[in-house]
Short mmCIF file of C-alpha atoms in Angstrom, two decimals:
data_model
loop_
_atom_site.label_atom_id
_atom_site.label_comp_id
_atom_site.label_asym_id
_atom_site.label_seq_id
_atom_site.Cartn_x
_atom_site.Cartn_y
_atom_site.Cartn_z
CA UNK A 1 0.00 0.00 0.00
CA UNK A 2 1.08 3.56 -0.69
CA UNK A 3 2.50 4.92 2.56
CA UNK A 4 1.52 8.53 1.86
CA UNK A 5 -2.06 7.44 1.25
CA UNK A 6 -2.30 5.77 4.64
CA UNK A 7 -0.64 8.75 6.31
CA UNK A 8 -3.07 11.25 4.81
CA UNK A 9 -6.06 9.10 5.69
CA UNK A 10 -4.87 8.59 9.27
CA UNK A 11 -4.33 12.31 9.76
CA UNK A 12 -7.80 13.01 8.39
CA UNK A 13 -9.39 10.65 10.91
CA UNK A 14 -7.23 12.05 13.71
CA UNK A 15 -8.05 15.68 12.86
CA UNK A 16 -11.78 15.00 13.05
CA UNK A 17 -11.45 13.36 16.46
CA UNK A 18 -9.11 16.00 17.89
CA UNK A 19 -11.03 19.06 16.71
CA UNK A 20 -14.37 17.78 17.99
CA UNK A 21 -12.70 16.82 21.27
CA UNK A 22 -11.38 20.36 21.65
CA UNK A 23 -14.85 21.78 21.01
CA UNK A 24 -16.49 19.41 23.47
CA UNK A 25 -13.87 20.19 26.10
CA UNK A 26 -15.20 23.75 26.25
CA UNK A 27 -18.22 22.33 28.11
CA UNK A 28 -16.08 20.87 30.91
CA UNK A 29 -17.37 22.45 34.13
CA UNK A 30 -20.28 24.10 32.30
CA UNK A 31 -22.63 21.16 31.57
CA UNK A 32 -26.32 21.50 32.48
CA UNK A 33 -25.99 18.89 35.25
CA UNK A 34 -22.91 17.24 36.73
CA UNK A 35 -23.65 13.75 35.37
CA UNK A 36 -23.92 14.96 31.77
CA UNK A 37 -20.94 17.27 32.17
CA UNK A 38 -18.91 14.19 33.10
CA UNK A 39 -20.43 12.13 30.28
CA UNK A 40 -19.46 14.65 27.62
CA UNK A 41 -16.01 15.03 29.15
CA UNK A 42 -15.52 11.26 28.97
CA UNK A 43 -16.55 11.31 25.30
CA UNK A 44 -14.00 14.06 24.78
CA UNK A 45 -11.27 11.96 26.36
CA UNK A 46 -12.21 9.02 24.13
CA UNK A 47 -11.86 11.24 21.06
CA UNK A 48 -8.49 12.50 22.26
CA UNK A 49 -7.38 8.89 22.69
CA UNK A 50 -8.47 8.05 19.14
CA UNK A 51 -6.63 11.10 17.81
CA UNK A 52 -3.47 10.10 19.67
CA UNK A 53 -3.45 6.58 18.24
CA UNK A 54 -3.96 7.86 14.71
CA UNK A 55 -1.40 10.67 14.98
CA UNK A 56 1.16 8.25 16.43
CA UNK A 57 0.62 5.92 13.49
CA UNK A 58 0.85 8.75 10.96
CA UNK A 59 3.98 10.17 12.60
CA UNK A 60 5.67 6.77 12.39
CA UNK A 61 4.80 6.50 8.71
CA UNK A 62 6.11 9.99 7.99
CA UNK A 63 9.45 9.12 9.57
CA UNK A 64 10.69 12.69 9.36
CA UNK A 65 10.86 13.43 13.05
CA UNK A 66 7.13 14.13 13.27
CA UNK A 67 5.38 13.17 16.50
CA UNK A 68 1.81 13.08 17.72
CA UNK A 69 2.52 16.44 19.36
CA UNK A 70 3.87 18.11 16.24
CA UNK A 71 0.93 16.86 14.19
CA UNK A 72 -1.61 18.05 16.74
CA UNK A 73 0.02 21.27 17.88
CA UNK A 74 2.38 22.60 15.23
CA UNK A 75 0.35 22.62 12.05
CA UNK A 76 -1.47 25.67 10.73
CA UNK A 77 -5.21 25.67 10.05
CA UNK A 78 -4.84 24.99 6.30
CA UNK A 79 -3.04 21.72 7.09
CA UNK A 80 -6.02 20.31 9.00
CA UNK A 81 -8.38 18.16 6.95
CA UNK A 82 -11.22 17.69 9.43
CA UNK A 83 -14.80 18.19 8.27
CA UNK A 84 -16.30 21.61 8.97
CA UNK A 85 -18.96 20.07 11.24
CA UNK A 86 -16.37 19.28 13.91
CA UNK A 87 -15.04 22.82 14.23
CA UNK A 88 -18.34 24.73 14.51
CA UNK A 89 -18.98 26.59 17.77
CA UNK A 90 -20.87 24.67 20.42
CA UNK A 91 -23.97 26.85 20.46
CA UNK A 92 -26.32 25.74 23.22
CA UNK A 93 -26.49 22.26 24.77
CA UNK A 94 -28.96 21.10 22.14
CA UNK A 95 -26.70 22.12 19.26
CA UNK A 96 -23.72 20.39 20.87
CA UNK A 97 -25.76 17.22 21.39
CA UNK A 98 -27.07 17.20 17.83
CA UNK A 99 -23.56 17.68 16.40
CA UNK A 100 -22.29 14.82 18.54
CA UNK A 101 -25.13 12.64 17.32
CA UNK A 102 -24.46 13.42 13.64
CA UNK A 103 -20.73 12.82 14.15
CA UNK A 104 -21.09 9.64 16.21
CA UNK A 105 -23.60 8.13 13.78
CA UNK A 106 -21.06 8.70 10.98
CA UNK A 107 -18.07 7.56 13.03
CA UNK A 108 -19.87 4.38 14.13
CA UNK A 109 -20.51 3.32 10.53
CA UNK A 110 -16.98 4.30 9.52
CA UNK A 111 -15.22 2.34 12.26
CA UNK A 112 -17.54 -0.62 11.84
CA UNK A 113 -16.26 -1.00 8.27
CA UNK A 114 -12.71 0.08 9.02
CA UNK A 115 -12.33 -2.92 11.32
CA UNK A 116 -11.89 -4.91 8.12
CA UNK A 117 -9.30 -2.56 6.65
CA UNK A 118 -6.39 -4.11 4.75
CA UNK A 119 -4.18 -1.94 6.95
CA UNK A 120 -3.95 -3.89 10.19
CA UNK A 121 -3.08 -0.88 12.35
CA UNK A 122 -6.08 1.12 11.17
CA UNK A 123 -8.23 -1.98 11.64
CA UNK A 124 -7.03 -2.36 15.24
CA UNK A 125 -7.62 1.32 16.05
CA UNK A 126 -11.11 1.08 14.55
CA UNK A 127 -11.95 -2.04 16.54
CA UNK A 128 -10.91 -0.41 19.81
CA UNK A 129 -12.61 2.90 18.99
CA UNK A 130 -15.89 1.28 17.95
CA UNK A 131 -16.58 0.22 21.52
CA UNK A 132 -16.31 3.84 22.62
CA UNK A 133 -18.29 5.26 19.71
CA UNK A 134 -21.11 2.80 20.35
CA UNK A 135 -21.61 4.50 23.71
CA UNK A 136 -21.25 8.00 22.19
CA UNK A 137 -23.98 7.21 19.68
CA UNK A 138 -26.34 5.75 22.25
CA UNK A 139 -25.83 8.67 24.64
CA UNK A 140 -26.28 11.39 22.02
CA UNK A 141 -29.29 9.61 20.43
CA UNK A 142 -31.05 9.50 23.80
CA UNK A 143 -30.42 13.20 24.35
CA UNK A 144 -31.66 14.17 20.89
CA UNK A 145 -34.89 12.29 21.62
CA UNK A 146 -35.19 13.76 25.11
CA UNK A 147 -34.71 17.34 23.91
CA UNK A 148 -36.70 17.05 20.69
CA UNK A 149 -39.65 15.39 22.37
CA UNK A 150 -39.32 17.51 25.50
CA UNK A 151 -40.64 20.96 26.23
CA UNK A 152 -41.77 23.53 23.68
CA UNK A 153 -38.53 25.44 24.27
CA UNK A 154 -36.23 22.40 23.96
CA UNK A 155 -37.92 21.36 20.72
CA UNK A 156 -37.60 24.87 19.33
CA UNK A 157 -33.89 24.90 20.15
CA UNK A 158 -33.37 21.52 18.52
CA UNK A 159 -35.11 22.76 15.38
CA UNK A 160 -32.76 25.75 15.36
CA UNK A 161 -29.79 23.40 15.84
CA UNK A 162 -30.98 21.30 12.89
CA UNK A 163 -31.19 24.39 10.73
CA UNK A 164 -27.68 25.44 11.79
CA UNK A 165 -25.92 22.09 11.42
CA UNK A 166 -27.65 20.27 8.59
CA UNK A 167 -25.77 21.93 5.74
CA UNK A 168 -22.48 20.81 7.32
CA UNK A 169 -23.34 17.09 7.32
CA UNK A 170 -23.03 16.47 3.59
CA UNK A 171 -19.26 16.88 3.62
CA UNK A 172 -18.91 13.68 5.65
CA UNK A 173 -19.95 11.72 2.57
CA UNK A 174 -18.22 13.65 -0.22
CA UNK A 175 -14.94 11.78 -0.63
CA UNK A 176 -11.68 13.71 -0.85
CA UNK A 177 -8.91 12.40 -3.14
CA UNK A 178 -7.06 10.91 -0.15
CA UNK A 179 -10.20 8.99 0.84
CA UNK A 180 -10.65 7.63 -2.66
CA UNK A 181 -7.00 6.58 -2.72
CA UNK A 182 -7.25 4.85 0.66
CA UNK A 183 -10.50 3.14 -0.35
CA UNK A 184 -9.00 1.95 -3.63
CA UNK A 185 -6.20 0.24 -1.71
CA UNK A 186 -8.60 -1.43 0.70
CA UNK A 187 -7.27 0.55 3.64
CA UNK A 188 -9.97 3.21 3.84
CA UNK A 189 -13.73 3.38 3.47
CA UNK A 190 -15.76 4.68 0.55
CA UNK A 191 -17.18 7.80 2.20
CA UNK A 192 -20.27 7.89 -0.03
CA UNK A 193 -21.23 4.36 1.00
CA UNK A 194 -21.92 5.57 4.54
CA UNK A 195 -24.56 8.11 3.57
CA UNK A 196 -27.60 5.83 3.17
CA UNK A 197 -27.20 3.98 6.50
CA UNK A 198 -26.35 7.29 8.22
CA UNK A 199 -29.54 8.90 6.88
CA UNK A 200 -31.57 5.89 7.98
CA UNK A 201 -30.22 6.15 11.53
CA UNK A 202 -30.71 9.92 11.64
CA UNK A 203 -34.26 9.61 10.31
CA UNK A 204 -35.10 6.99 12.93
CA UNK A 205 -33.86 9.11 15.83
CA UNK A 206 -35.32 12.39 14.56
CA UNK A 207 -38.70 10.71 14.09
CA UNK A 208 -38.68 9.48 17.69
CA UNK A 209 -37.63 12.97 18.76
CA UNK A 210 -40.59 14.42 16.79
CA UNK A 211 -38.14 16.54 14.80
CA UNK A 212 -38.44 17.04 11.04
CA UNK A 213 -35.87 15.46 8.72
CA UNK A 214 -34.33 18.29 6.66
CA UNK A 215 -34.16 18.09 2.88
CA UNK A 216 -31.64 15.39 1.96
CA UNK A 217 -30.79 17.23 -1.25
CA UNK A 218 -30.18 20.61 0.37
CA UNK A 219 -27.01 22.50 -0.57
CA UNK A 220 -24.07 21.45 1.60
CA UNK A 221 -20.99 23.25 2.89
CA UNK A 222 -17.62 21.79 1.90
CA UNK A 223 -13.95 22.67 2.12
CA UNK A 224 -12.67 21.24 5.38
CA UNK A 225 -11.10 18.18 3.77
CA UNK A 226 -9.20 20.53 1.45
CA UNK A 227 -7.96 22.70 4.32
CA UNK A 228 -10.50 25.45 3.61
CA UNK A 229 -12.01 26.04 7.01
CA UNK A 230 -14.44 28.37 8.70
CA UNK A 231 -13.14 31.34 10.63
CA UNK A 232 -13.79 29.35 13.81
CA UNK A 233 -10.91 26.90 13.41
CA UNK A 234 -8.21 29.52 13.83
CA UNK A 235 -9.59 30.57 17.22
CA UNK A 236 -9.95 26.93 18.27
CA UNK A 237 -6.33 26.20 17.34
CA UNK A 238 -5.14 29.29 19.18
CA UNK A 239 -6.45 27.72 22.40
CA UNK A 240 -5.42 24.17 21.52
CA UNK A 241 -1.87 25.00 20.49
CA UNK A 242 -1.01 27.77 22.94
CA UNK A 243 0.93 25.68 25.47
CA UNK A 244 2.99 23.77 22.88
CA UNK A 245 3.91 26.93 21.02
CA UNK A 246 4.64 28.91 24.20
CA UNK A 247 6.52 26.03 25.86
CA UNK A 248 7.99 23.91 23.02
CA UNK A 249 8.51 20.17 23.52
CA UNK A 250 5.80 19.83 26.14
CA UNK A 251 4.36 16.30 26.08
CA UNK A 252 0.87 14.81 26.37
#
C-alpha cells in the first residue's frame, strides 16, 4: 500500500477526532448537570485517545521526526483536513448534542467497516474505537430524543440546531482524493457508502424525537477536507496549540 495514502487518511481521521474533542472540552465544568458534564467530558477523552493513536501511526509512517505532538500542535489551520462540522462553535447544549449525534452516527458506521481494513493498524484502532463510539452514539441519540420530544422550548432549540448544522453534514460523505485513494487500496472506506445507513439512523432518531428530517438534497458546505475552514478553526487552534507553542517540547 502507498505509505503517503495511509498517512493522509490517518491524519484526516485524527483531525476530526481531535477538533471535535477540543470543542467538546469547552463544556467541561459548564454542563447543564454534573452527570452529563462528566459524560461529555468522557466522550471528549475518548476522542483525544483516538486522535493520539492515529497521529502516532501517521507520525511513524512519515518518519521525518514528526510526533503526535507536532501533528496536533504545530500545524497551521490549512493543514487540517477535518470536516467543517467538527469545528463549529458549540452553540447551546442542544446544538452540541445534535452535532455529537451526527458525528457519532457517521463515526460508528466508519469504524464498523474500518475494522476490516487491509491496513492492520487502522483496523485495530477502529476495533478499539468502535466500543467507545457505540456508547457515544447511544448517549447522544437518547439526548436528541429527550430534547426534541421535550418541552416547547427544547424542541424549538433543537429545530434551530438542525437548521444550523444540517448543511455541514453532507461533507462527511463527499470523498476527498485521499479517501478515494485509501479506499481503492482497501485501507480506507468509501465515504459515499456511509450516507444511506447514516440517513436511515438519523431519520429513525429524529422521528422518535418528533423533529423534522431536513431536505436530503439541500445545498451542503464543503472545504474542510481541502484545508478550507471556517473562521472558527483559527480561534480553536489558538487555544489548543497555545501551550505547545509557548513552551515547546511539552508532552501529552
